[in-house]
Each structure stands twice: as C-alpha cells, then as structure tokens.
PDB file of C-alpha atoms in Angstrom:
ATOM      1  CA  UNK A1181       0.160   0.206  -0.155  1.00 43.00           C
ATOM      2  CA  UNK A1182       1.559   3.491  -0.797  1.00 47.00           C
ATOM      3  CA  UNK A1183       1.117   6.268   1.411  1.00 48.00           C
ATOM      4  CA  UNK A1184       1.969   9.741   0.494  1.00 51.00           C
ATOM      5  CA  UNK A1185       4.845  11.735   3.178  1.00 47.00           C
ATOM      6  CA  UNK A1186       1.945  13.620   4.920  1.00 62.00           C
ATOM      7  CA  UNK A1187      -0.024  10.592   5.204  1.00 79.00           C
ATOM      8  CA  UNK A1188      -3.656  12.031   3.899  1.00 93.00           C
ATOM      9  CA  UNK A1189      -4.367   9.399   1.935  1.00 96.00           C
ATOM     10  CA  UNK A1190      -2.990   5.633   1.100  1.00 97.00           C
ATOM     11  CA  UNK A1191      -3.317   3.965  -2.002  1.00 96.00           C
ATOM     12  CA  UNK A1192      -4.070   0.233  -2.898  1.00 95.00           C
ATOM     13  CA  UNK A1193      -4.912  -1.497  -6.386  1.00 93.00           C
ATOM     14  CA  UNK A1194      -5.941   2.064  -7.816  1.00 91.00           C
ATOM     15  CA  UNK A1195      -8.456   3.011  -5.205  1.00 96.00           C
ATOM     16  CA  UNK A1196      -7.166   6.199  -2.686  1.00 98.00           C
ATOM     17  CA  UNK A1197      -8.430   6.283   0.925  1.00 98.00           C
ATOM     18  CA  UNK A1198      -8.968   8.987   3.487  1.00 98.00           C
ATOM     19  CA  UNK A1199     -11.277  10.302   5.586  1.00 97.00           C
ATOM     20  CA  UNK A1200     -12.779  13.730   5.973  1.00 97.00           C
ATOM     21  CA  UNK A1201     -14.960  15.329   8.886  1.00 97.00           C
ATOM     22  CA  UNK A1202     -17.836  17.240   8.534  1.00 97.00           C
ATOM     23  CA  UNK A1203     -17.941  20.901  10.396  1.00 97.00           C
ATOM     24  CA  UNK A1204     -21.564  22.082  10.100  1.00 97.00           C
ATOM     25  CA  UNK A1205     -20.808  24.585   7.426  1.00 98.00           C
ATOM     26  CA  UNK A1206     -23.725  25.258   5.119  1.00 97.00           C
ATOM     27  CA  UNK A1207     -23.562  25.956   1.500  1.00 96.00           C
ATOM     28  CA  UNK A1208     -23.070  29.810   2.096  1.00 96.00           C
ATOM     29  CA  UNK A1209     -20.271  29.168   4.344  1.00 98.00           C
ATOM     30  CA  UNK A1210     -18.764  26.867   2.118  1.00 98.00           C
ATOM     31  CA  UNK A1211     -19.022  29.418  -0.518  1.00 97.00           C
ATOM     32  CA  UNK A1212     -17.396  32.467   1.547  1.00 97.00           C
ATOM     33  CA  UNK A1213     -14.590  30.090   3.428  1.00 96.00           C
ATOM     34  CA  UNK A1214     -13.470  28.480   0.023  1.00 96.00           C
ATOM     35  CA  UNK A1215     -13.037  31.423  -1.525  1.00 95.00           C
ATOM     36  CA  UNK A1216     -10.955  32.970   1.239  1.00 95.00           C
ATOM     37  CA  UNK A1217      -8.822  29.863   0.840  1.00 94.00           C
ATOM     38  CA  UNK A1218      -8.310  30.938  -2.723  1.00 94.00           C
ATOM     39  CA  UNK A1219     -10.641  27.721  -3.750  1.00 96.00           C
ATOM     40  CA  UNK A1220     -12.963  29.384  -6.973  1.00 95.00           C
ATOM     41  CA  UNK A1221     -16.540  28.088  -6.677  1.00 95.00           C
ATOM     42  CA  UNK A1222     -18.316  28.164 -10.131  1.00 92.00           C
ATOM     43  CA  UNK A1223     -21.865  29.476 -10.669  1.00 92.00           C
ATOM     44  CA  UNK A1224     -23.400  25.939 -10.924  1.00 91.00           C
ATOM     45  CA  UNK A1225     -21.517  24.843  -7.753  1.00 93.00           C
ATOM     46  CA  UNK A1226     -22.465  27.901  -5.675  1.00 94.00           C
ATOM     47  CA  UNK A1227     -26.031  26.534  -7.308  1.00 92.00           C
ATOM     48  CA  UNK A1228     -25.755  23.394  -5.754  1.00 94.00           C
ATOM     49  CA  UNK A1229     -24.194  24.689  -2.034  1.00 96.00           C
ATOM     50  CA  UNK A1230     -27.195  26.781  -1.853  1.00 95.00           C
ATOM     51  CA  UNK A1231     -30.157  24.346  -2.925  1.00 93.00           C
ATOM     52  CA  UNK A1232     -32.328  22.513  -0.661  1.00 93.00           C
ATOM     53  CA  UNK A1233     -30.918  19.451  -1.576  1.00 92.00           C
ATOM     54  CA  UNK A1234     -27.351  20.366   0.104  1.00 95.00           C
ATOM     55  CA  UNK A1235     -27.533  19.082   3.556  1.00 95.00           C
ATOM     56  CA  UNK A1236     -24.731  19.855   5.924  1.00 96.00           C
ATOM     57  CA  UNK A1237     -24.129  17.765   9.079  1.00 96.00           C
ATOM     58  CA  UNK A1238     -21.251  17.870  11.896  1.00 97.00           C
ATOM     59  CA  UNK A1239     -18.953  15.784  13.418  1.00 97.00           C
ATOM     60  CA  UNK A1240     -19.131  13.210  10.927  1.00 96.00           C
ATOM     61  CA  UNK A1241     -16.393  11.297   9.936  1.00 97.00           C
ATOM     62  CA  UNK A1242     -16.506  10.348   6.177  1.00 97.00           C
ATOM     63  CA  UNK A1243     -14.163   7.190   5.007  1.00 98.00           C
ATOM     64  CA  UNK A1244     -14.060   7.730   1.557  1.00 98.00           C
ATOM     65  CA  UNK A1245     -12.522   5.588  -1.316  1.00 98.00           C
ATOM     66  CA  UNK A1246     -11.613   7.389  -4.953  1.00 97.00           C
ATOM     67  CA  UNK A1247     -11.785   5.159  -7.703  1.00 95.00           C
ATOM     68  CA  UNK A1248      -8.864   6.034 -10.210  1.00 95.00           C
ATOM     69  CA  UNK A1249     -10.018   6.495 -13.811  1.00 91.00           C
ATOM     70  CA  UNK A1250      -6.947   5.146 -14.679  1.00 88.00           C
ATOM     71  CA  UNK A1251      -8.303   1.739 -13.572  1.00 89.00           C
ATOM     72  CA  UNK A1252     -10.849   1.326 -16.517  1.00 85.00           C
ATOM     73  CA  UNK A1253      -9.730   1.042 -20.481  1.00 82.00           C
ATOM     74  CA  UNK A1254     -11.213   4.033 -22.512  1.00 78.00           C
ATOM     75  CA  UNK A1255     -13.919   2.244 -23.387  1.00 77.00           C
ATOM     76  CA  UNK A1256     -15.398   1.483 -20.686  1.00 77.00           C
ATOM     77  CA  UNK A1257     -14.912   4.453 -18.584  1.00 79.00           C
ATOM     78  CA  UNK A1258     -18.693   5.464 -18.237  1.00 80.00           C
ATOM     79  CA  UNK A1259     -20.520   6.226 -15.100  1.00 81.00           C
ATOM     80  CA  UNK A1260     -22.578   3.200 -15.326  1.00 84.00           C
ATOM     81  CA  UNK A1261     -19.285   1.324 -15.377  1.00 87.00           C
ATOM     82  CA  UNK A1262     -17.899   3.159 -12.184  1.00 89.00           C
ATOM     83  CA  UNK A1263     -20.934   2.894 -10.212  1.00 89.00           C
ATOM     84  CA  UNK A1264     -20.674  -0.787 -10.919  1.00 91.00           C
ATOM     85  CA  UNK A1265     -17.076  -0.947  -9.939  1.00 93.00           C
ATOM     86  CA  UNK A1266     -18.077   0.978  -6.885  1.00 94.00           C
ATOM     87  CA  UNK A1267     -21.111  -1.934  -6.064  1.00 95.00           C
ATOM     88  CA  UNK A1268     -18.022  -4.456  -6.557  1.00 95.00           C
ATOM     89  CA  UNK A1269     -16.014  -3.286  -3.608  1.00 96.00           C
ATOM     90  CA  UNK A1270     -19.306  -2.251  -1.537  1.00 96.00           C
ATOM     91  CA  UNK A1271     -18.915   1.587  -1.731  1.00 97.00           C
ATOM     92  CA  UNK A1272     -22.087   3.525  -2.154  1.00 95.00           C
ATOM     93  CA  UNK A1273     -23.039   7.180  -2.847  1.00 94.00           C
ATOM     94  CA  UNK A1274     -21.474   9.942  -0.550  1.00 94.00           C
ATOM     95  CA  UNK A1275     -23.012  13.161   0.782  1.00 94.00           C
ATOM     96  CA  UNK A1276     -22.648  16.416  -1.683  1.00 96.00           C
ATOM     97  CA  UNK A1277     -20.502  17.955   1.112  1.00 97.00           C
ATOM     98  CA  UNK A1278     -17.876  15.677   0.734  1.00 97.00           C
ATOM     99  CA  UNK A1279     -16.541  17.591  -2.288  1.00 97.00           C
ATOM    100  CA  UNK A1280     -16.262  20.801  -0.297  1.00 97.00           C
ATOM    101  CA  UNK A1281     -14.068  18.629   2.354  1.00 97.00           C
ATOM    102  CA  UNK A1282     -12.181  17.378  -0.111  1.00 97.00           C
ATOM    103  CA  UNK A1283     -10.946  20.274  -1.704  1.00 96.00           C
ATOM    104  CA  UNK A1284     -10.480  21.801   1.927  1.00 95.00           C
ATOM    105  CA  UNK A1285      -8.253  18.798   2.311  1.00 96.00           C
ATOM    106  CA  UNK A1286      -5.987  18.486  -0.233  1.00 96.00           C
ATOM    107  CA  UNK A1287      -4.327  21.289  -2.725  1.00 93.00           C
ATOM    108  CA  UNK A1288      -3.936  20.845  -6.400  1.00 93.00           C
ATOM    109  CA  UNK A1289      -0.304  19.335  -5.677  1.00 93.00           C
ATOM    110  CA  UNK A1290      -2.008  16.703  -3.841  1.00 95.00           C
ATOM    111  CA  UNK A1291      -4.310  15.795  -6.682  1.00 95.00           C
ATOM    112  CA  UNK A1292      -1.149  15.837  -9.099  1.00 94.00           C
ATOM    113  CA  UNK A1293       0.561  13.328  -6.486  1.00 95.00           C
ATOM    114  CA  UNK A1294      -2.914  11.374  -6.584  1.00 96.00           C
ATOM    115  CA  UNK A1295      -2.321  11.192 -10.403  1.00 95.00           C
ATOM    116  CA  UNK A1296      -5.334  13.076 -10.846  1.00 95.00           C
ATOM    117  CA  UNK A1297      -6.658  16.573 -12.170  1.00 94.00           C
ATOM    118  CA  UNK A1298     -10.437  15.625 -10.775  1.00 94.00           C
ATOM    119  CA  UNK A1299     -12.270  14.205  -7.862  1.00 96.00           C
ATOM    120  CA  UNK A1300     -15.822  13.820  -8.489  1.00 94.00           C
ATOM    121  CA  UNK A1301     -17.759  13.218  -5.580  1.00 96.00           C
ATOM    122  CA  UNK A1302     -20.387  10.368  -6.184  1.00 94.00           C
ATOM    123  CA  UNK A1303     -23.571  11.637  -4.320  1.00 92.00           C
ATOM    124  CA  UNK A1304     -26.878  11.651  -5.421  1.00 89.00           C
ATOM    125  CA  UNK A1305     -27.327  13.974  -8.729  1.00 87.00           C
ATOM    126  CA  UNK A1306     -28.630  17.411  -7.948  1.00 87.00           C
ATOM    127  CA  UNK A1307     -30.537  19.154 -10.654  1.00 81.00           C
ATOM    128  CA  UNK A1308     -29.551  22.896 -11.329  1.00 80.00           C
ATOM    129  CA  UNK A1309     -30.964  25.573 -13.853  1.00 77.00           C
ATOM    130  CA  UNK A1310     -28.699  24.546 -16.584  1.00 60.00           C
ATOM    131  CA  UNK A1311     -29.600  20.848 -16.455  1.00 50.00           C
ATOM    132  CA  UNK A1312     -32.801  21.844 -18.124  1.00 50.00           C
ATOM    133  CA  UNK A1313     -30.677  22.236 -21.414  1.00 52.00           C
ATOM    134  CA  UNK A1314     -30.106  18.572 -21.327  1.00 49.00           C
ATOM    135  CA  UNK A1315     -31.468  15.446 -22.698  1.00 47.00           C
ATOM    136  CA  UNK A1316     -33.085  13.414 -19.906  1.00 46.00           C
ATOM    137  CA  UNK A1317     -30.117  11.059 -19.910  1.00 44.00           C
ATOM    138  CA  UNK A1318     -28.697  13.745 -17.469  1.00 48.00           C
ATOM    139  CA  UNK A1319     -29.847  13.019 -13.867  1.00 55.00           C
ATOM    140  CA  UNK A1320     -28.024  16.083 -12.275  1.00 72.00           C
ATOM    141  CA  UNK A1321     -25.131  17.202 -11.380  1.00 86.00           C
ATOM    142  CA  UNK A1322     -21.892  16.002  -8.953  1.00 91.00           C
ATOM    143  CA  UNK A1323     -20.080  18.543  -7.169  1.00 94.00           C
ATOM    144  CA  UNK A1324     -16.257  17.967  -7.994  1.00 94.00           C
ATOM    145  CA  UNK A1325     -12.545  18.958  -6.616  1.00 94.00           C
ATOM    146  CA  UNK A1326     -10.648  19.873  -9.542  1.00 93.00           C
ATOM    147  CA  UNK A1327      -7.355  21.440 -10.549  1.00 89.00           C
ATOM    148  CA  UNK A1328      -8.134  24.282 -12.520  1.00 77.00           C
ATOM    149  CA  UNK A1329      -5.611  26.069 -14.905  1.00 81.00           C
ATOM    150  CA  UNK A1330      -5.981  29.171 -13.036  1.00 83.00           C
ATOM    151  CA  UNK A1331      -6.086  27.575  -9.612  1.00 89.00           C
ATOM    152  CA  UNK A1332      -8.063  25.151  -7.269  1.00 95.00           C
ATOM    153  CA  UNK A1333     -11.573  24.635  -8.302  1.00 95.00           C
ATOM    154  CA  UNK A1334     -15.104  23.411  -6.508  1.00 95.00           C
ATOM    155  CA  UNK A1335     -16.752  22.770  -9.714  1.00 93.00           C
ATOM    156  CA  UNK A1336     -19.672  20.644 -11.179  1.00 90.00           C
ATOM    157  CA  UNK A1337     -19.975  17.515 -14.004  1.00 86.00           C
ATOM    158  CA  UNK A1338     -22.985  16.288 -14.837  1.00 79.00           C
ATOM    159  CA  UNK A1339     -24.507  12.755 -14.805  1.00 73.00           C
ATOM    160  CA  UNK A1340     -24.584  11.933 -18.135  1.00 66.00           C
ATOM    161  CA  UNK A1341     -24.589   8.263 -18.958  1.00 58.00           C
ATOM    162  CA  UNK A1342     -22.891   8.731 -22.556  1.00 58.00           C
ATOM    163  CA  UNK A1343     -19.951  11.162 -21.060  1.00 67.00           C
ATOM    164  CA  UNK A1344     -16.465   8.516 -21.529  1.00 70.00           C
ATOM    165  CA  UNK A1345     -14.690  10.233 -18.295  1.00 78.00           C
ATOM    166  CA  UNK A1346     -10.984  10.771 -18.636  1.00 84.00           C
ATOM    167  CA  UNK A1347      -8.158   8.590 -17.080  1.00 88.00           C
ATOM    168  CA  UNK A1348      -6.937  11.697 -14.555  1.00 91.00           C
ATOM    169  CA  UNK A1349     -10.638  11.802 -12.771  1.00 92.00           C
ATOM    170  CA  UNK A1350     -11.075  10.019  -9.431  1.00 94.00           C
ATOM    171  CA  UNK A1351     -14.592   8.947  -8.395  1.00 94.00           C
ATOM    172  CA  UNK A1352     -15.257   9.685  -4.424  1.00 97.00           C
ATOM    173  CA  UNK A1353     -17.325   7.130  -3.154  1.00 97.00           C
ATOM    174  CA  UNK A1354     -18.386   6.325   1.048  1.00 97.00           C
ATOM    175  CA  UNK A1355     -17.175   3.244   2.513  1.00 97.00           C
ATOM    176  CA  UNK A1356     -18.578   4.133   5.603  1.00 91.00           C
ATOM    177  CA  UNK A1357     -19.830   7.142   7.851  1.00 89.00           C
ATOM    178  CA  UNK A1358     -19.845   7.232  11.350  1.00 89.00           C
ATOM    179  CA  UNK A1359     -20.572  10.042  14.246  1.00 79.00           C
TER     180      UNK A1359
END
C-alpha cells in the first residue's frame, strides 16, 4: 500500500483512501470559506451549495474511496461502469458536502501526487437550472474538486450516461460514515 509523505491518503490497487470530517458548514459558508482559501467556486457549484438538496452535517467522519479513472480502459470509463465497480467493492454514494471537505483538505499538488486532476464526488445527482438544456440522460450534477488552470476549483460535472470520463478523473465513494 502506497502512502504519501504527509499521510493524508493511501492508495491500493488504483483506489485512494482517506477520511474527512464534517464541520456543519452550510453551502453559503462553504462558498465564503473556500473563496478565502483561494478556491474558485463556479456558479453551478454555488447553485448546488445553496440548494435545499445540500444538507450539511456536523462531526461525521466520512471514510472515502476514490476509484481512479485509469483503472478502466478507455472504452469502459462510463458512469454505469464506474458505479458497478463501486458496488463490487461495496462502496456507496456519498453526501454532496464531501466535495467541499475534499477541496479543503487537498491542494492541487495533492491531486497531482494522486495522479488526478478531478475528484468527482458520487453523491445523489442534484438538478440545477442549466440541466434543463440537457436530454433526459442527465440525472443532475455532481460536485467536483478539481485542479484548474487558474488554481483550485469546486465545480460540477453532469451525471450523463454517455460521457466517457478521463483517466485523470477520480470518483469518490463512501466506504463508511460514523458520528
């Protein structure tokens, strides 16, 4: 099992493991806190953070597994295959707030050390206003912690069935959640 020097995460067989602890921050608080830390929050991400579907918790420890996109061949890196792989490992959907906790915990340099540019949090997709331009294959949006060209980002990705994801994308699932 590989471990980074700061022990923020471990990796085994193309899956990265770590934990984050919720702090009770609301979507509005996350928007402000991340901005102060130099993280750009896109408008779509703000819409999710301020929606009634964003439900903060306090004191929960989320044990997270990030399945690296590189473990899938290019022809099989679709959302259904990724979710099937998570089920095989007995991982399940996380909460949307985990994206904020990940963005807070990991710098762009950490994502690079993991071999990733994005960590897409696999929570229940949340519809936003721009979704209404997509076909019915779009179930909603997922929050993502990403390595942007202009610095760290909290943004969204659509949960469209026909998107072939990049090998530098990671997909965060919940292993367990405790109070």
